[in-house]
Short mmCIF file of C-alpha atoms in Angstrom, two decimals:
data_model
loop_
_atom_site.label_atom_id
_atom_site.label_comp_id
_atom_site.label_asym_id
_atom_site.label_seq_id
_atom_site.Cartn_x
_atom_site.Cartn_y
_atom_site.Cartn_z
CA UNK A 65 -7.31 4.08 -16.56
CA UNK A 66 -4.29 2.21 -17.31
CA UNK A 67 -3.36 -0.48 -14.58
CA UNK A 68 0.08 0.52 -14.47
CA UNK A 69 -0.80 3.42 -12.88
CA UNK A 70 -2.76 2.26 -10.00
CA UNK A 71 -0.48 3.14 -7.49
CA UNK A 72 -1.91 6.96 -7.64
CA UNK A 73 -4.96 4.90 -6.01
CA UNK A 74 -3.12 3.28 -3.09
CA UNK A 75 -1.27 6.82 -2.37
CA UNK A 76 -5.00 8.30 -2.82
CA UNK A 77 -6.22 6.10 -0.13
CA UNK A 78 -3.30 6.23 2.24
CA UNK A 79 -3.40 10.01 2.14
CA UNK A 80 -6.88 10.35 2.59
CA UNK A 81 -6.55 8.60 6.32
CA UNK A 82 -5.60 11.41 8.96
CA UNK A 83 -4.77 8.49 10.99
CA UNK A 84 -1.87 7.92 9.45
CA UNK A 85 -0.87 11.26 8.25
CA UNK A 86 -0.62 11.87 11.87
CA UNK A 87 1.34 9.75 12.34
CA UNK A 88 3.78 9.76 8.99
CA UNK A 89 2.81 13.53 7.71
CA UNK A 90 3.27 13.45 3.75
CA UNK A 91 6.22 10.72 4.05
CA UNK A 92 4.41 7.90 1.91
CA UNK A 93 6.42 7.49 -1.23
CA UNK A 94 6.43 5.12 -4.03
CA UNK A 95 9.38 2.54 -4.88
CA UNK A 96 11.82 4.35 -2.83
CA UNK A 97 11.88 7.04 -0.50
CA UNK A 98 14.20 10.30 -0.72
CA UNK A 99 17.45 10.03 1.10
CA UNK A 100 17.26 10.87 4.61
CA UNK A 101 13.95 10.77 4.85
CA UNK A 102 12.41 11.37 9.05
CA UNK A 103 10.79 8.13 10.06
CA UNK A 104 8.57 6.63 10.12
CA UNK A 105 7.45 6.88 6.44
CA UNK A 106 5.59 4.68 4.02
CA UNK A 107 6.91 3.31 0.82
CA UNK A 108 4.78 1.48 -1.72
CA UNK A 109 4.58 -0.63 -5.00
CA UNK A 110 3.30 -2.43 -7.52
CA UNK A 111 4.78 -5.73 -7.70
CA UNK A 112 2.88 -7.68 -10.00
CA UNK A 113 -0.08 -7.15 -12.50
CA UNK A 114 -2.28 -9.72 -14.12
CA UNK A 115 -5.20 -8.43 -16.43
CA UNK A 116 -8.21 -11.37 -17.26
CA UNK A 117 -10.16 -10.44 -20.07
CA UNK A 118 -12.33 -12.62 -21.34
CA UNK A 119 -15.85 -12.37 -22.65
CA UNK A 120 -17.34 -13.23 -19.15
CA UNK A 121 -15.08 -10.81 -16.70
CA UNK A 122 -12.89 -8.20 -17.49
CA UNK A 123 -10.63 -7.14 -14.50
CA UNK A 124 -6.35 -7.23 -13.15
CA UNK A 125 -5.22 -8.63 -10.27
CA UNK A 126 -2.40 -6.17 -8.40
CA UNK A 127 0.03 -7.31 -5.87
CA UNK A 128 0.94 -4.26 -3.79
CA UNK A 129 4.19 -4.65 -1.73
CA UNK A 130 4.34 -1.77 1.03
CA UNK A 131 6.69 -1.13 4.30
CA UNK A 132 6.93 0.82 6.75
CA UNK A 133 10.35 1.96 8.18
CA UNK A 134 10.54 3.73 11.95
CA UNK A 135 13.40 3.58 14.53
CA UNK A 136 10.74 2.70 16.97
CA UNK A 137 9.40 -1.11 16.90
CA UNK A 138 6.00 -0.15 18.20
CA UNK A 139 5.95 2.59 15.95
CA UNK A 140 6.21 0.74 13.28
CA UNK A 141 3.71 -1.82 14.31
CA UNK A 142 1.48 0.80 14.50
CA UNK A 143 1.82 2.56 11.38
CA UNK A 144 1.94 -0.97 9.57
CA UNK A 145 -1.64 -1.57 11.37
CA UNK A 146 -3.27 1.47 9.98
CA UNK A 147 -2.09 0.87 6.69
CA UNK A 148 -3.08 -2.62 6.84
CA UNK A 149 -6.94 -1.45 8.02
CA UNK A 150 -7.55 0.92 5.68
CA UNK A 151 -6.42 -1.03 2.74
CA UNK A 152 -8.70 -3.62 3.42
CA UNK A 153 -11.44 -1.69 4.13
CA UNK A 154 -11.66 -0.88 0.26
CA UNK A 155 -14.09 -2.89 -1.00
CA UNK A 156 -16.33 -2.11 -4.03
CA UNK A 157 -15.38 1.70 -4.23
CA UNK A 158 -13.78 3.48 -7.03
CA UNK A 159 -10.58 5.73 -5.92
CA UNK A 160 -8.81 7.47 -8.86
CA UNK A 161 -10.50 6.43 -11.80
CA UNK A 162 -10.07 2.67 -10.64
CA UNK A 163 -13.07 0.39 -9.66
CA UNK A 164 -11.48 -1.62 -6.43
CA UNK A 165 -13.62 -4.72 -6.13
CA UNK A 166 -11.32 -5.58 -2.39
CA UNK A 167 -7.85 -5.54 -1.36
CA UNK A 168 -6.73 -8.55 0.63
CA UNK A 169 -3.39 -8.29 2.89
CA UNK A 170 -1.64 -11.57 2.29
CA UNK A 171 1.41 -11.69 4.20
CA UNK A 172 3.30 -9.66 6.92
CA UNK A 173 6.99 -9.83 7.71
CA UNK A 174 9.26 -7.75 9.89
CA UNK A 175 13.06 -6.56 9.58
CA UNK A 176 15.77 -4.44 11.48
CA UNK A 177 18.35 -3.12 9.51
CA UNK A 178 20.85 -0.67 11.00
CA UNK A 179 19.14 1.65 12.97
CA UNK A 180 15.25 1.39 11.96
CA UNK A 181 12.70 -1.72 12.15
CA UNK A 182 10.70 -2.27 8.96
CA UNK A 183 7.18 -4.25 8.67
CA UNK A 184 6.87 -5.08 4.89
CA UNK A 185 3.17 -5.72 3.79
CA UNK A 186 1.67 -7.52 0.53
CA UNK A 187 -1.63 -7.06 -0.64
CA UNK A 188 -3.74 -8.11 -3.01
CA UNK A 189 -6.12 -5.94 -5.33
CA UNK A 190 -9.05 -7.05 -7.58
CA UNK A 191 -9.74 -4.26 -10.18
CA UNK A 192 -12.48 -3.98 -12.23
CA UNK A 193 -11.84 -3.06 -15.94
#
């Protein structure tokens, strides 16, 4: 499968988690979400990809960039949390045609902006080709 397309992955495994669906229903979109959208809801993306192919491995490295928007600061903790534990507990498992060697989280920052708190997530993701 094209790399360009492994965000149907990430959606694949955030949607698979009735953890969070409780908590966010179907609101995880990627790059942007609808206008007026109910928080809290999930946005994701791909932010960078790097393929290595070379005669001894063959495999892209994807940066994932995701947040989480709520009007409630705990909320939005928590969702973030979730999100943040199931990611990395993909390790070695194939999800949507793509073999997912791990995904790392590495870094975490919070925002308020208006009238919601966000907690903006980046991960990285070792795919086998």
């Amino acid at each position: 499968m094209n790399i360009l397309y492994f965000n149907t992955a990430i959606y694949k495994i955030l949607t698979d988690n009735e953890e969070i669906k409780k908590m966010v229903g179907n609101n995880i979109y990627p790059v942007v979400a609808p206008l007026n959208t109910k928080n809290p809801y999930v946005v994701y993306k791909r932010q960078i990809s790097v393929q290595n192919d070379n005669k001894d491995s063959r495999y892209s490295m994807v940066s994932i960039e995701i947040n989480v928007y709520s009007n409630n600061y705990q909320e939005s903790i928590k969702v973030a949390e979730l999100v943040k534990n199931t990611l990395e507990n993909v390790y070695n498992k194939e999800v949507e045609s793509f073999k997912i060697k791990y995904i790392v989280s590495t870094s975490i920052d919070e925002d308020y902006n208006e009238d919601y708190y966000s907690q903006t997530m980046y991960f990285d993701c070792k795919v086998l080709n």
